[in-house]
mmCIF file of N, CA and C in Angstrom:
data_model
loop_
_atom_site.group_PDB
_atom_site.id
_atom_site.type_symbol
_atom_site.label_atom_id
_atom_site.label_comp_id
_atom_site.label_asym_id
_atom_site.label_seq_id
_atom_site.Cartn_x
_atom_site.Cartn_y
_atom_site.Cartn_z
ATOM 1 N N MET A 1 -44.418 61.636 42.465
ATOM 2 C CA MET A 1 -43.777 61.918 41.216
ATOM 3 C C MET A 1 -42.284 61.879 41.472
ATOM 4 N N THR A 2 -41.546 61.241 40.594
ATOM 5 C CA THR A 2 -40.098 61.135 40.749
ATOM 6 C C THR A 2 -39.401 61.773 39.555
ATOM 7 N N PHE A 3 -38.380 62.561 39.840
ATOM 8 C CA PHE A 3 -37.578 63.226 38.820
ATOM 9 C C PHE A 3 -36.268 62.464 38.641
ATOM 10 N N ASP A 4 -35.874 62.201 37.399
ATOM 11 C CA ASP A 4 -34.529 61.718 37.107
ATOM 12 C C ASP A 4 -33.599 62.928 37.115
ATOM 13 N N CYS A 5 -32.444 62.807 37.795
ATOM 14 C CA CYS A 5 -31.550 63.958 37.957
ATOM 15 C C CYS A 5 -30.096 63.544 37.814
ATOM 16 N N LEU A 6 -29.300 64.421 37.236
ATOM 17 C CA LEU A 6 -27.856 64.228 37.258
ATOM 18 C C LEU A 6 -27.315 64.586 38.639
ATOM 19 N N ASP A 7 -27.901 65.593 39.263
ATOM 20 C CA ASP A 7 -27.528 65.998 40.622
ATOM 21 C C ASP A 7 -28.811 66.140 41.440
ATOM 22 N N GLU A 8 -29.173 65.089 42.113
ATOM 23 C CA GLU A 8 -30.440 65.060 42.850
ATOM 24 C C GLU A 8 -30.501 66.098 43.962
ATOM 25 N N GLU A 9 -29.365 66.453 44.536
ATOM 26 C CA GLU A 9 -29.358 67.462 45.602
ATOM 27 C C GLU A 9 -29.745 68.836 45.064
ATOM 28 N N VAL A 10 -29.206 69.208 43.910
ATOM 29 C CA VAL A 10 -29.508 70.515 43.313
ATOM 30 C C VAL A 10 -30.982 70.609 42.949
ATOM 31 N N VAL A 11 -31.505 69.580 42.285
ATOM 32 C CA VAL A 11 -32.899 69.614 41.842
ATOM 33 C C VAL A 11 -33.846 69.540 43.044
ATOM 34 N N ALA A 12 -33.542 68.695 44.021
ATOM 35 C CA ALA A 12 -34.380 68.607 45.222
ATOM 36 C C ALA A 12 -34.391 69.939 45.973
ATOM 37 N N SER A 13 -33.245 70.585 46.094
ATOM 38 C CA SER A 13 -33.181 71.879 46.786
ATOM 39 C C SER A 13 -34.012 72.933 46.072
ATOM 40 N N PHE A 14 -33.986 72.935 44.734
ATOM 41 C CA PHE A 14 -34.796 73.877 43.963
ATOM 42 C C PHE A 14 -36.267 73.721 44.323
ATOM 43 N N TRP A 15 -36.790 72.488 44.218
ATOM 44 C CA TRP A 15 -38.212 72.250 44.472
ATOM 45 C C TRP A 15 -38.563 72.425 45.945
ATOM 46 N N GLU A 16 -37.674 72.035 46.839
ATOM 47 C CA GLU A 16 -37.912 72.206 48.273
ATOM 48 C C GLU A 16 -38.125 73.683 48.608
ATOM 49 N N ASN A 17 -37.281 74.531 48.059
ATOM 50 C CA ASN A 17 -37.365 75.959 48.349
ATOM 51 C C ASN A 17 -38.468 76.659 47.570
ATOM 52 N N LEU A 18 -38.725 76.256 46.333
ATOM 53 C CA LEU A 18 -39.782 76.891 45.550
ATOM 54 C C LEU A 18 -41.155 76.591 46.133
ATOM 55 N N LEU A 19 -41.376 75.335 46.526
ATOM 56 C CA LEU A 19 -42.694 74.924 47.012
ATOM 57 C C LEU A 19 -42.823 74.934 48.529
ATOM 58 N N GLY A 20 -41.711 75.136 49.230
ATOM 59 C CA GLY A 20 -41.763 75.171 50.688
ATOM 60 C C GLY A 20 -42.050 73.818 51.313
ATOM 61 N N LEU A 21 -41.577 72.751 50.686
ATOM 62 C CA LEU A 21 -41.794 71.411 51.235
ATOM 63 C C LEU A 21 -40.883 71.217 52.437
ATOM 64 N N GLY A 22 -41.428 70.664 53.522
ATOM 65 C CA GLY A 22 -40.712 70.654 54.780
ATOM 66 C C GLY A 22 -39.909 69.423 55.118
ATOM 67 N N SER A 23 -40.386 68.248 54.809
ATOM 68 C CA SER A 23 -39.712 67.025 55.235
ATOM 69 C C SER A 23 -38.812 66.505 54.119
ATOM 70 N N ARG A 24 -37.536 66.279 54.448
ATOM 71 C CA ARG A 24 -36.559 65.829 53.450
ATOM 72 C C ARG A 24 -35.796 64.644 54.023
ATOM 73 N N HIS A 25 -35.672 63.577 53.241
ATOM 74 C CA HIS A 25 -34.818 62.470 53.662
ATOM 75 C C HIS A 25 -34.200 61.797 52.445
ATOM 76 N N ARG A 26 -33.086 61.119 52.692
ATOM 77 C CA ARG A 26 -32.325 60.464 51.632
ATOM 78 C C ARG A 26 -32.299 58.971 51.888
ATOM 79 N N ILE A 27 -32.468 58.217 50.802
ATOM 80 C CA ILE A 27 -32.274 56.768 50.824
ATOM 81 C C ILE A 27 -31.474 56.433 49.575
ATOM 82 N N GLY A 28 -30.211 56.046 49.752
ATOM 83 C CA GLY A 28 -29.355 55.720 48.613
ATOM 84 C C GLY A 28 -29.275 56.874 47.633
ATOM 85 N N PRO A 29 -29.560 56.606 46.337
ATOM 86 C CA PRO A 29 -29.457 57.669 45.333
ATOM 87 C C PRO A 29 -30.694 58.567 45.267
ATOM 88 N N TYR A 30 -31.605 58.424 46.207
ATOM 89 C CA TYR A 30 -32.861 59.180 46.186
ATOM 90 C C TYR A 30 -32.901 60.240 47.282
ATOM 91 N N VAL A 31 -33.521 61.377 46.963
ATOM 92 C CA VAL A 31 -33.893 62.381 47.954
ATOM 93 C C VAL A 31 -35.406 62.500 47.863
ATOM 94 N N PHE A 32 -36.076 62.450 49.009
ATOM 95 C CA PHE A 32 -37.533 62.556 49.049
ATOM 96 C C PHE A 32 -37.935 63.818 49.804
ATOM 97 N N LEU A 33 -38.917 64.534 49.246
ATOM 98 C CA LEU A 33 -39.501 65.714 49.878
ATOM 99 C C LEU A 33 -40.984 65.459 50.046
ATOM 100 N N THR A 34 -41.521 65.764 51.223
ATOM 101 C CA THR A 34 -42.958 65.583 51.439
ATOM 102 C C THR A 34 -43.522 66.777 52.200
ATOM 103 N N ASP A 35 -44.815 67.019 51.986
ATOM 104 C CA ASP A 35 -45.502 68.058 52.749
ATOM 105 C C ASP A 35 -46.207 67.393 53.929
ATOM 106 N N PRO A 36 -46.817 68.166 54.814
ATOM 107 C CA PRO A 36 -47.470 67.575 55.993
ATOM 108 C C PRO A 36 -48.577 66.572 55.667
ATOM 109 N N ASN A 37 -49.142 66.630 54.461
ATOM 110 C CA ASN A 37 -50.190 65.687 54.061
ATOM 111 C C ASN A 37 -49.636 64.417 53.431
ATOM 112 N N GLY A 38 -48.309 64.314 53.337
ATOM 113 C CA GLY A 38 -47.698 63.130 52.755
ATOM 114 C C GLY A 38 -47.521 63.188 51.251
ATOM 115 N N VAL A 39 -47.894 64.304 50.640
ATOM 116 C CA VAL A 39 -47.704 64.468 49.198
ATOM 117 C C VAL A 39 -46.274 64.918 48.971
ATOM 118 N N GLY A 40 -45.618 64.345 47.977
ATOM 119 C CA GLY A 40 -44.237 64.745 47.782
ATOM 120 C C GLY A 40 -43.641 64.326 46.466
ATOM 121 N N PHE A 41 -42.341 64.498 46.423
ATOM 122 C CA PHE A 41 -41.570 64.228 45.225
ATOM 123 C C PHE A 41 -40.346 63.407 45.584
ATOM 124 N N GLY A 42 -39.904 62.599 44.622
ATOM 125 C CA GLY A 42 -38.649 61.883 44.738
ATOM 126 C C GLY A 42 -37.696 62.386 43.669
ATOM 127 N N PHE A 43 -36.419 62.354 43.981
ATOM 128 C CA PHE A 43 -35.384 62.798 43.052
ATOM 129 C C PHE A 43 -34.327 61.711 43.026
ATOM 130 N N GLN A 44 -34.157 61.082 41.852
ATOM 131 C CA GLN A 44 -33.213 59.970 41.772
ATOM 132 C C GLN A 44 -32.063 60.306 40.843
ATOM 133 N N ARG A 45 -30.869 59.962 41.294
ATOM 134 C CA ARG A 45 -29.666 60.175 40.500
ATOM 135 C C ARG A 45 -29.627 59.152 39.367
ATOM 136 N N VAL A 46 -29.375 59.647 38.156
ATOM 137 C CA VAL A 46 -29.231 58.787 36.987
ATOM 138 C C VAL A 46 -27.978 59.205 36.231
ATOM 139 N N ALA A 47 -27.458 58.303 35.392
ATOM 140 C CA ALA A 47 -26.252 58.604 34.621
ATOM 141 C C ALA A 47 -26.530 59.584 33.484
ATOM 142 N N ALA A 48 -27.740 59.542 32.928
ATOM 143 C CA ALA A 48 -28.113 60.441 31.830
ATOM 144 C C ALA A 48 -29.608 60.699 31.920
ATOM 145 N N VAL A 49 -30.019 61.904 31.586
ATOM 146 C CA VAL A 49 -31.440 62.229 31.600
ATOM 147 C C VAL A 49 -31.992 62.163 30.186
ATOM 148 N N THR A 50 -33.274 61.852 30.093
ATOM 149 C CA THR A 50 -33.951 61.792 28.807
ATOM 150 C C THR A 50 -34.224 63.208 28.327
ATOM 151 N N THR A 51 -34.002 63.443 27.046
ATOM 152 C CA THR A 51 -34.296 64.758 26.486
ATOM 153 C C THR A 51 -35.518 64.661 25.584
ATOM 154 N N GLY A 52 -36.068 65.791 25.241
ATOM 155 C CA GLY A 52 -37.245 65.811 24.380
ATOM 156 C C GLY A 52 -38.482 66.193 25.159
ATOM 157 N N LYS A 53 -39.610 66.176 24.500
ATOM 158 C CA LYS A 53 -40.887 66.582 25.092
ATOM 159 C C LYS A 53 -41.283 65.617 26.199
ATOM 160 N N ILE A 54 -41.526 66.170 27.379
ATOM 161 C CA ILE A 54 -41.984 65.339 28.486
ATOM 162 C C ILE A 54 -43.499 65.257 28.450
ATOM 163 N N ARG A 55 -44.043 64.186 28.964
ATOM 164 C CA ARG A 55 -45.484 63.986 28.903
ATOM 165 C C ARG A 55 -46.203 64.403 30.174
ATOM 166 N N VAL A 56 -45.464 64.653 31.235
ATOM 167 C CA VAL A 56 -46.062 65.073 32.499
ATOM 168 C C VAL A 56 -45.287 66.289 32.997
ATOM 169 N N HIS A 57 -45.998 67.286 33.476
ATOM 170 C CA HIS A 57 -45.340 68.443 34.079
ATOM 171 C C HIS A 57 -46.251 69.018 35.163
ATOM 172 N N LEU A 58 -45.683 69.851 35.993
ATOM 173 C CA LEU A 58 -46.432 70.475 37.079
ATOM 174 C C LEU A 58 -47.008 71.810 36.632
ATOM 175 N N ASP A 59 -48.246 72.090 37.020
ATOM 176 C CA ASP A 59 -48.847 73.415 36.911
ATOM 177 C C ASP A 59 -48.908 73.964 38.326
ATOM 178 N N ILE A 60 -48.246 75.077 38.561
ATOM 179 C CA ILE A 60 -48.151 75.648 39.895
ATOM 180 C C ILE A 60 -48.894 76.977 39.915
ATOM 181 N N HIS A 61 -49.854 77.099 40.813
ATOM 182 C CA HIS A 61 -50.559 78.368 40.979
ATOM 183 C C HIS A 61 -49.642 79.313 41.741
ATOM 184 N N ALA A 62 -49.277 80.412 41.099
ATOM 185 C CA ALA A 62 -48.278 81.337 41.618
ATOM 186 C C ALA A 62 -48.923 82.683 41.929
ATOM 187 N N ASP A 63 -48.993 83.006 43.211
ATOM 188 C CA ASP A 63 -49.609 84.265 43.598
ATOM 189 C C ASP A 63 -48.825 84.866 44.754
ATOM 190 N N PRO A 64 -48.145 85.973 44.535
ATOM 191 C CA PRO A 64 -48.131 86.770 43.319
ATOM 192 C C PRO A 64 -47.156 86.189 42.290
ATOM 193 N N LEU A 65 -47.549 86.230 41.042
ATOM 194 C CA LEU A 65 -46.781 85.616 39.961
ATOM 195 C C LEU A 65 -45.356 86.146 39.893
ATOM 196 N N ASP A 66 -45.182 87.459 39.898
ATOM 197 C CA ASP A 66 -43.840 88.030 39.761
ATOM 198 C C ASP A 66 -42.899 87.558 40.865
ATOM 199 N N ALA A 67 -43.405 87.427 42.084
ATOM 200 C CA ALA A 67 -42.570 86.979 43.201
ATOM 201 C C ALA A 67 -42.147 85.527 43.025
ATOM 202 N N VAL A 68 -43.038 84.685 42.519
ATOM 203 C CA VAL A 68 -42.698 83.273 42.310
ATOM 204 C C VAL A 68 -41.704 83.142 41.162
ATOM 205 N N ILE A 69 -41.872 83.927 40.104
ATOM 206 C CA ILE A 69 -40.900 83.923 38.999
ATOM 207 C C ILE A 69 -39.525 84.312 39.530
ATOM 208 N N GLU A 70 -39.466 85.395 40.292
ATOM 209 C CA GLU A 70 -38.199 85.864 40.842
ATOM 210 C C GLU A 70 -37.557 84.797 41.729
ATOM 211 N N ARG A 71 -38.359 84.149 42.558
ATOM 212 C CA ARG A 71 -37.839 83.099 43.448
ATOM 213 C C ARG A 71 -37.293 81.933 42.638
ATOM 214 N N ALA A 72 -38.022 81.504 41.605
ATOM 215 C CA ALA A 72 -37.556 80.399 40.757
ATOM 216 C C ALA A 72 -36.227 80.752 40.095
ATOM 217 N N LEU A 73 -36.088 81.977 39.597
ATOM 218 C CA LEU A 73 -34.837 82.402 38.965
ATOM 219 C C LEU A 73 -33.698 82.444 39.975
ATOM 220 N N GLU A 74 -33.963 82.945 41.185
ATOM 221 C CA GLU A 74 -32.940 82.988 42.241
ATOM 222 C C GLU A 74 -32.452 81.593 42.606
ATOM 223 N N LEU A 75 -33.343 80.603 42.524
ATOM 224 C CA LEU A 75 -33.003 79.225 42.893
ATOM 225 C C LEU A 75 -32.325 78.460 41.760
ATOM 226 N N GLY A 76 -32.106 79.111 40.622
ATOM 227 C CA GLY A 76 -31.431 78.456 39.503
ATOM 228 C C GLY A 76 -32.346 78.035 38.381
ATOM 229 N N GLY A 77 -33.624 78.391 38.462
ATOM 230 C CA GLY A 77 -34.558 78.079 37.386
ATOM 231 C C GLY A 77 -34.357 79.014 36.208
ATOM 232 N N SER A 78 -35.058 78.734 35.118
ATOM 233 C CA SER A 78 -34.949 79.553 33.915
ATOM 234 C C SER A 78 -36.277 79.544 33.170
ATOM 235 N N PHE A 79 -36.409 80.478 32.233
ATOM 236 C CA PHE A 79 -37.585 80.495 31.368
ATOM 237 C C PHE A 79 -37.384 79.462 30.272
ATOM 238 N N ALA A 80 -38.378 78.589 30.069
ATOM 239 C CA ALA A 80 -38.309 77.617 28.978
ATOM 240 C C ALA A 80 -38.918 78.245 27.730
ATOM 241 N N ARG A 81 -40.122 78.718 27.843
ATOM 242 C CA ARG A 81 -40.770 79.526 26.815
ATOM 243 C C ARG A 81 -41.778 80.378 27.560
ATOM 244 N N GLY A 82 -42.101 81.496 26.983
ATOM 245 C CA GLY A 82 -42.989 82.409 27.682
ATOM 246 C C GLY A 82 -44.352 82.481 27.057
ATOM 247 N N TYR A 83 -45.040 83.523 27.401
ATOM 248 C CA TYR A 83 -46.394 83.718 26.915
ATOM 249 C C TYR A 83 -46.441 83.956 25.415
ATOM 250 N N GLU A 84 -45.293 84.220 24.814
ATOM 251 C CA GLU A 84 -45.312 84.488 23.374
ATOM 252 C C GLU A 84 -45.844 83.300 22.580
ATOM 253 N N ASP A 85 -45.812 82.108 23.156
ATOM 254 C CA ASP A 85 -46.378 80.932 22.491
ATOM 255 C C ASP A 85 -47.899 80.922 22.592
ATOM 256 N N GLY A 86 -48.454 81.840 23.365
ATOM 257 C CA GLY A 86 -49.898 81.894 23.524
ATOM 258 C C GLY A 86 -50.422 80.974 24.600
ATOM 259 N N GLY A 87 -49.534 80.376 25.347
ATOM 260 C CA GLY A 87 -49.970 79.462 26.391
ATOM 261 C C GLY A 87 -49.587 79.974 27.761
ATOM 262 N N PHE A 88 -49.192 79.075 28.598
ATOM 263 C CA PHE A 88 -48.820 79.405 29.961
ATOM 264 C C PHE A 88 -47.341 79.755 30.042
ATOM 265 N N LEU A 89 -46.969 80.398 31.131
ATOM 266 C CA LEU A 89 -45.565 80.700 31.369
ATOM 267 C C LEU A 89 -44.876 79.398 31.750
ATOM 268 N N VAL A 90 -43.929 78.963 30.934
ATOM 269 C CA VAL A 90 -43.220 77.714 31.170
ATOM 270 C C VAL A 90 -41.820 78.039 31.656
ATOM 271 N N MET A 91 -41.467 77.465 32.796
ATOM 272 C CA MET A 91 -40.127 77.618 33.348
ATOM 273 C C MET A 91 -39.514 76.231 33.488
ATOM 274 N N ALA A 92 -38.242 76.200 33.864
ATOM 275 C CA ALA A 92 -37.545 74.931 34.045
ATOM 276 C C ALA A 92 -36.701 75.003 35.305
ATOM 277 N N ASP A 93 -36.547 73.853 35.970
ATOM 278 C CA ASP A 93 -35.677 73.790 37.139
ATOM 279 C C ASP A 93 -34.223 73.750 36.662
ATOM 280 N N PRO A 94 -33.233 73.667 37.562
ATOM 281 C CA PRO A 94 -31.833 73.722 37.143
ATOM 282 C C PRO A 94 -31.406 72.638 36.146
ATOM 283 N N GLU A 95 -32.134 71.528 36.051
ATOM 284 C CA GLU A 95 -31.778 70.485 35.087
ATOM 285 C C GLU A 95 -32.733 70.424 33.903
ATOM 286 N N GLY A 96 -33.590 71.425 33.756
ATOM 287 C CA GLY A 96 -34.441 71.501 32.579
ATOM 288 C C GLY A 96 -35.809 70.865 32.699
ATOM 289 N N ASN A 97 -36.201 70.393 33.885
ATOM 290 C CA ASN A 97 -37.551 69.851 34.071
ATOM 291 C C ASN A 97 -38.539 71.009 34.021
ATOM 292 N N GLU A 98 -39.454 70.957 33.068
ATOM 293 C CA GLU A 98 -40.364 72.076 32.841
ATOM 294 C C GLU A 98 -41.576 72.056 33.769
ATOM 295 N N PHE A 99 -42.058 73.259 34.083
ATOM 296 C CA PHE A 99 -43.286 73.429 34.857
ATOM 297 C C PHE A 99 -43.940 74.731 34.415
ATOM 298 N N CYS A 100 -45.243 74.824 34.601
ATOM 299 C CA CYS A 100 -45.986 76.033 34.243
ATOM 300 C C CYS A 100 -46.330 76.811 35.499
ATOM 301 N N LEU A 101 -46.264 78.127 35.399
ATOM 302 C CA LEU A 101 -46.725 78.997 36.474
ATOM 303 C C LEU A 101 -48.027 79.642 36.033
ATOM 304 N N LEU A 102 -49.051 79.464 36.845
ATOM 305 C CA LEU A 102 -50.363 80.036 36.568
ATOM 306 C C LEU A 102 -50.598 81.172 37.545
ATOM 307 N N PRO A 103 -50.871 82.378 37.051
ATOM 308 C CA PRO A 103 -51.076 83.494 37.964
ATOM 309 C C PRO A 103 -52.337 83.320 38.790
ATOM 310 N N GLY A 104 -52.317 83.901 39.993
ATOM 311 C CA GLY A 104 -53.514 83.887 40.816
ATOM 312 C C GLY A 104 -54.605 84.699 40.143
ATOM 313 N N GLY A 105 -55.801 84.486 40.544
ATOM 314 C CA GLY A 105 -56.910 85.223 39.953
ATOM 315 C C GLY A 105 -57.506 84.494 38.769
ATOM 316 N N GLU A 106 -58.305 85.236 38.044
ATOM 317 C CA GLU A 106 -59.068 84.657 36.947
ATOM 318 C C GLU A 106 -58.202 84.455 35.702
ATOM 319 N N TRP A 107 -58.396 83.336 35.039
ATOM 320 C CA TRP A 107 -57.798 83.092 33.733
ATOM 321 C C TRP A 107 -58.685 82.114 32.989
ATOM 322 N N ARG A 108 -58.536 82.086 31.676
ATOM 323 C CA ARG A 108 -59.337 81.172 30.870
ATOM 324 C C ARG A 108 -58.538 80.750 29.651
ATOM 325 N N LEU A 109 -58.939 79.644 29.053
ATOM 326 C CA LEU A 109 -58.358 79.174 27.793
ATOM 327 C C LEU A 109 -59.386 79.351 26.699
ATOM 328 N N ASP A 110 -58.924 79.814 25.529
ATOM 329 C CA ASP A 110 -59.848 79.885 24.405
ATOM 330 C C ASP A 110 -59.830 78.550 23.659
ATOM 331 N N ASP A 111 -60.578 78.448 22.580
ATOM 332 C CA ASP A 111 -60.690 77.183 21.843
ATOM 333 C C ASP A 111 -59.378 76.731 21.214
ATOM 334 N N ASP A 112 -58.425 77.652 21.059
ATOM 335 C CA ASP A 112 -57.119 77.304 20.497
ATOM 336 C C ASP A 112 -56.098 76.963 21.577
ATOM 337 N N GLY A 113 -56.529 76.952 22.834
ATOM 338 C CA GLY A 113 -55.618 76.639 23.932
ATOM 339 C C GLY A 113 -54.761 77.810 24.369
ATOM 340 N N ILE A 114 -55.127 79.024 23.944
ATOM 341 C CA ILE A 114 -54.372 80.206 24.333
ATOM 342 C C ILE A 114 -54.908 80.717 25.665
ATOM 343 N N ALA A 115 -53.987 80.961 26.597
ATOM 344 C CA ALA A 115 -54.364 81.424 27.930
ATOM 345 C C ALA A 115 -54.577 82.931 27.928
ATOM 346 N N HIS A 116 -55.621 83.364 28.608
ATOM 347 C CA HIS A 116 -55.929 84.787 28.761
ATOM 348 C C HIS A 116 -56.105 85.083 30.243
ATOM 349 N N TYR A 117 -55.533 86.199 30.673
ATOM 350 C CA TYR A 117 -55.562 86.601 32.071
ATOM 351 C C TYR A 117 -56.219 87.971 32.175
ATOM 352 N N PRO A 118 -57.553 88.039 32.269
ATOM 353 C CA PRO A 118 -58.256 89.328 32.316
ATOM 354 C C PRO A 118 -57.740 90.217 33.442
ATOM 355 N N GLY A 119 -57.466 91.469 33.097
ATOM 356 C CA GLY A 119 -57.023 92.430 34.094
ATOM 357 C C GLY A 119 -55.590 92.260 34.537
ATOM 358 N N SER A 120 -54.832 91.404 33.856
ATOM 359 C CA SER A 120 -53.450 91.145 34.248
ATOM 360 C C SER A 120 -52.512 91.597 33.143
ATOM 361 N N THR A 121 -51.324 92.012 33.532
ATOM 362 C CA THR A 121 -50.295 92.339 32.544
ATOM 363 C C THR A 121 -49.472 91.110 32.196
ATOM 364 N N ALA A 122 -49.803 89.949 32.782
ATOM 365 C CA ALA A 122 -49.029 88.726 32.554
ATOM 366 C C ALA A 122 -49.178 88.202 31.142
ATOM 367 N N HIS A 123 -50.265 88.542 30.452
ATOM 368 C CA HIS A 123 -50.441 88.051 29.082
ATOM 369 C C HIS A 123 -51.253 89.030 28.283
#
């Protein structure tokens, strides 16, 4: 997966630290991060980023949820929309690329797509 970025170093550093990806290398305007299995992300510098609803985003299993939220905020992330929409906790990286945090443990979706987390204060 490749992210378009105004500052590829800032966005790559956010994801590198949030996900703990170990291998980092640069080729021209790209920064690549990979895990030991070869799965990774690319970050490419662009003159302008596309705005509006994105069609692909990451769902990240976050356990413990509060610690991952705190880490994302420390790294420059922000809340995009919260559980008040009835869905998942949506956050954004420093350039606004959205991702969902899913708490560890049991959760389910109802027929309206609303997320429920039994026994959790997350929703």
